[in-house]
Amino acid sequence: MPKTRGYLAEGPRVGIRHFTYEDEAEFTARARESKDLHHPWLYPPTSAEAYVGYAGRLIQDPTRAGFLVCEKESGGIAGFININNIVEGGFMCGALGYGAFAHAAGRGLMAEGLGLVVRYAFGPMRLHRLEINVQPGNAASIALARRCGFRLEGFSPDMIYVDGAWRDHERWAITVEMVGR
């Protein structure tokens, strides 16, 4: 039976919900299955110990919010979307990071999930702006940002330390005013 309780928002095929510690086994198994898809762009936790630290930060740190994108039919985890570096006050912004799992890649589930997270961030979370920083060679991530209405705002050389080196990133963003246009 699908795990439908606890969805924060639902679309036709996916729902989004917060991370729990109980998701460790499924999340880490999916991350291990998806290493080839993720390398060299991101490194989600693949062990129980790493997951507990990762999920703990998303669950306990008020400057972060983690969302699992789950297939409604099965309840299975298709991917994840995190809002990091949430700043309130006059900024009301957060930085998005995301990843699909291999079994769900290319099926449009992450686009649906990202749309739900954007609306949730601009609704209940009351954020005004979301940003995505993407390495220029990550065509799938750039396509997802573009498909979900984010605009390219610039290029930052040596911006984020990934896989042993400082990597260039494109900066994509969306504001609450852009949603629904």
C-alpha positions as a Python dict, from the first residue, in 0.01 Angstrom:
ca = {
    (1, 'M'): (0, 0, 0),
    (2, 'P'): (142, 344, -92),
    (3, 'K'): (273, 571, 182),
    (4, 'T'): (39, 862, 106),
    (5, 'R'): (3, 1005, 454),
    (6, 'G'): (211, 1311, 517),
    (7, 'Y'): (224, 1460, 165),
    (8, 'L'): (267, 1834, 183),
    (9, 'A'): (148, 1873, -175),
    (10, 'E'): (38, 1636, -451),
    (11, 'G'): (36, 1639, -827),
    (12, 'P'): (-108, 1385, -1069),
    (13, 'R'): (181, 1137, -1027),
    (14, 'V'): (390, 1248, -728),
    (15, 'G'): (359, 1386, -379),
    (16, 'I'): (623, 1563, -174),
    (17, 'R'): (691, 1502, 191),
    (18, 'H'): (966, 1573, 440),
    (19, 'F'): (1256, 1336, 504),
    (20, 'T'): (1227, 1097, 798),
    (21, 'Y'): (1492, 878, 958),
    (22, 'E'): (1278, 578, 858),
    (23, 'D'): (1349, 652, 489),
    (24, 'E'): (1716, 553, 531),
    (25, 'A'): (1704, 203, 380),
    (26, 'E'): (1511, 300, 67),
    (27, 'F'): (1696, 629, 17),
    (28, 'T'): (2045, 480, 49),
    (29, 'A'): (1958, 182, -173),
    (30, 'R'): (1830, 419, -443),
    (31, 'A'): (2140, 638, -405),
    (32, 'R'): (2369, 336, -448),
    (33, 'E'): (2172, 229, -759),
    (34, 'S'): (2208, 583, -900),
    (35, 'K'): (2583, 645, -856),
    (36, 'D'): (2648, 646, -1232),
    (37, 'L'): (2364, 893, -1290),
    (38, 'H'): (2481, 1128, -1014),
    (39, 'H'): (2858, 1121, -1074),
    (40, 'P'): (3025, 1375, -1094),
    (41, 'W'): (2748, 1619, -1003),
    (42, 'L'): (2629, 1511, -659),
    (43, 'Y'): (2689, 1255, -388),
    (44, 'P'): (2381, 1170, -182),
    (45, 'P'): (2440, 946, 121),
    (46, 'T'): (2478, 575, 46),
    (47, 'S'): (2526, 441, 400),
    (48, 'A'): (2301, 441, 706),
    (49, 'E'): (2546, 653, 904),
    (50, 'A'): (2579, 914, 628),
    (51, 'Y'): (2202, 925, 580),
    (52, 'V'): (2135, 990, 949),
    (53, 'G'): (2367, 1292, 942),
    (54, 'Y'): (2229, 1419, 611),
    (55, 'A'): (1862, 1375, 703),
    (56, 'G'): (1926, 1509, 1053),
    (57, 'R'): (2050, 1839, 913),
    (58, 'L'): (1743, 1867, 689),
    (59, 'I'): (1506, 1775, 973),
    (60, 'Q'): (1659, 1982, 1253),
    (61, 'D'): (1823, 2288, 1091),
    (62, 'P'): (1571, 2572, 1037),
    (63, 'T'): (1782, 2707, 749),
    (64, 'R'): (1716, 2388, 550),
    (65, 'A'): (1410, 2200, 428),
    (66, 'G'): (1429, 1859, 265),
    (67, 'F'): (1160, 1705, 46),
    (68, 'L'): (1126, 1356, -93),
    (69, 'V'): (952, 1325, -429),
    (70, 'C'): (740, 1009, -404),
    (71, 'E'): (545, 824, -670),
    (72, 'K'): (182, 830, -561),
    (73, 'E'): (102, 486, -706),
    (74, 'S'): (370, 302, -506),
    (75, 'G'): (482, 554, -244),
    (76, 'G'): (840, 488, -357),
    (77, 'I'): (1102, 761, -350),
    (78, 'A'): (1174, 897, -700),
    (79, 'G'): (1413, 1174, -595),
    (80, 'F'): (1483, 1451, -350),
    (81, 'I'): (1478, 1831, -344),
    (82, 'N'): (1639, 2034, -68),
    (83, 'I'): (1615, 2403, 8),
    (84, 'N'): (1940, 2510, 174),
    (85, 'N'): (2065, 2841, 312),
    (86, 'I'): (1715, 2970, 381),
    (87, 'V'): (1738, 3337, 468),
    (88, 'E'): (1439, 3525, 600),
    (89, 'G'): (1388, 3899, 660),
    (90, 'G'): (1426, 4117, 354),
    (91, 'F'): (1578, 3835, 145),
    (92, 'M'): (1326, 3546, 187),
    (93, 'C'): (1535, 3317, -33),
    (94, 'G'): (1673, 2965, -44),
    (95, 'A'): (1912, 2762, -259),
    (96, 'L'): (1778, 2445, -419),
    (97, 'G'): (1962, 2119, -466),
    (98, 'Y'): (1804, 1809, -617),
    (99, 'G'): (1855, 1468, -763),
    (100, 'A'): (1646, 1203, -934),
    (101, 'F'): (1707, 836, -868),
    (102, 'A'): (1797, 624, -1171),
    (103, 'H'): (1469, 429, -1181),
    (104, 'A'): (1275, 758, -1205),
    (105, 'A'): (1506, 960, -1433),
    (106, 'G'): (1361, 1089, -1758),
    (107, 'R'): (999, 1026, -1662),
    (108, 'G'): (899, 1385, -1571),
    (109, 'L'): (855, 1301, -1203),
    (110, 'M'): (1118, 1547, -1085),
    (111, 'A'): (969, 1831, -1290),
    (112, 'E'): (634, 1764, -1125),
    (113, 'G'): (801, 1739, -783),
    (114, 'L'): (1005, 2057, -832),
    (115, 'G'): (688, 2243, -930),
    (116, 'L'): (526, 2126, -605),
    (117, 'V'): (828, 2232, -399),
    (118, 'V'): (837, 2575, -564),
    (119, 'R'): (468, 2633, -487),
    (120, 'Y'): (516, 2506, -130),
    (121, 'A'): (817, 2734, -80),
    (122, 'F'): (625, 3035, -212),
    (123, 'G'): (311, 2940, -19),
    (124, 'P'): (343, 2797, 334),
    (125, 'M'): (716, 2875, 363),
    (126, 'R'): (656, 3236, 247),
    (127, 'L'): (981, 3255, 48),
    (128, 'H'): (1012, 3506, -234),
    (129, 'R'): (1303, 3364, -434),
    (130, 'L'): (1463, 3026, -503),
    (131, 'E'): (1803, 2977, -663),
    (132, 'I'): (1968, 2678, -830),
    (133, 'N'): (2343, 2661, -889),
    (134, 'V'): (2430, 2409, -1163),
    (135, 'Q'): (2759, 2301, -1316),
    (136, 'P'): (2750, 2401, -1685),
    (137, 'G'): (2798, 2043, -1807),
    (138, 'N'): (2500, 1907, -1612),
    (139, 'A'): (2255, 1920, -1902),
    (140, 'A'): (1978, 1726, -1724),
    (141, 'S'): (1978, 1961, -1424),
    (142, 'I'): (1981, 2269, -1645),
    (143, 'A'): (1693, 2129, -1851),
    (144, 'L'): (1492, 2069, -1532),
    (145, 'A'): (1553, 2424, -1409),
    (146, 'R'): (1451, 2567, -1746),
    (147, 'R'): (1143, 2339, -1774),
    (148, 'C'): (1025, 2455, -1430),
    (149, 'G'): (1044, 2824, -1519),
    (150, 'F'): (1378, 2925, -1365),
    (151, 'R'): (1573, 3194, -1550),
    (152, 'L'): (1947, 3199, -1610),
    (153, 'E'): (2093, 3490, -1416),
    (154, 'G'): (2465, 3445, -1446),
    (155, 'F'): (2785, 3247, -1424),
    (156, 'S'): (3011, 3208, -1121),
    (157, 'P'): (3361, 3068, -1170),
    (158, 'D'): (3501, 2842, -895),
    (159, 'M'): (3176, 2875, -695),
    (160, 'I'): (3120, 2542, -514),
    (161, 'Y'): (3362, 2272, -402),
    (162, 'V'): (3247, 1945, -566),
    (163, 'D'): (3435, 1619, -622),
    (164, 'G'): (3769, 1754, -504),
    (165, 'A'): (3776, 2088, -687),
    (166, 'W'): (3614, 2430, -702),
    (167, 'R'): (3363, 2412, -988),
    (168, 'D'): (3205, 2676, -1209),
    (169, 'H'): (2828, 2710, -1180),
    (170, 'E'): (2545, 2873, -1368),
    (171, 'R'): (2299, 3060, -1146),
    (172, 'W'): (1928, 3001, -1213),
    (173, 'A'): (1645, 3160, -1014),
    (174, 'I'): (1271, 3200, -988),
    (175, 'T'): (1064, 3445, -784),
    (176, 'V'): (708, 3426, -661),
    (177, 'E'): (608, 3681, -927),
    (178, 'M'): (729, 3447, -1204),
    (179, 'V'): (513, 3153, -1097),
    (180, 'G'): (189, 3119, -1291),
    (181, 'R'): (282, 3351, -1575),
}
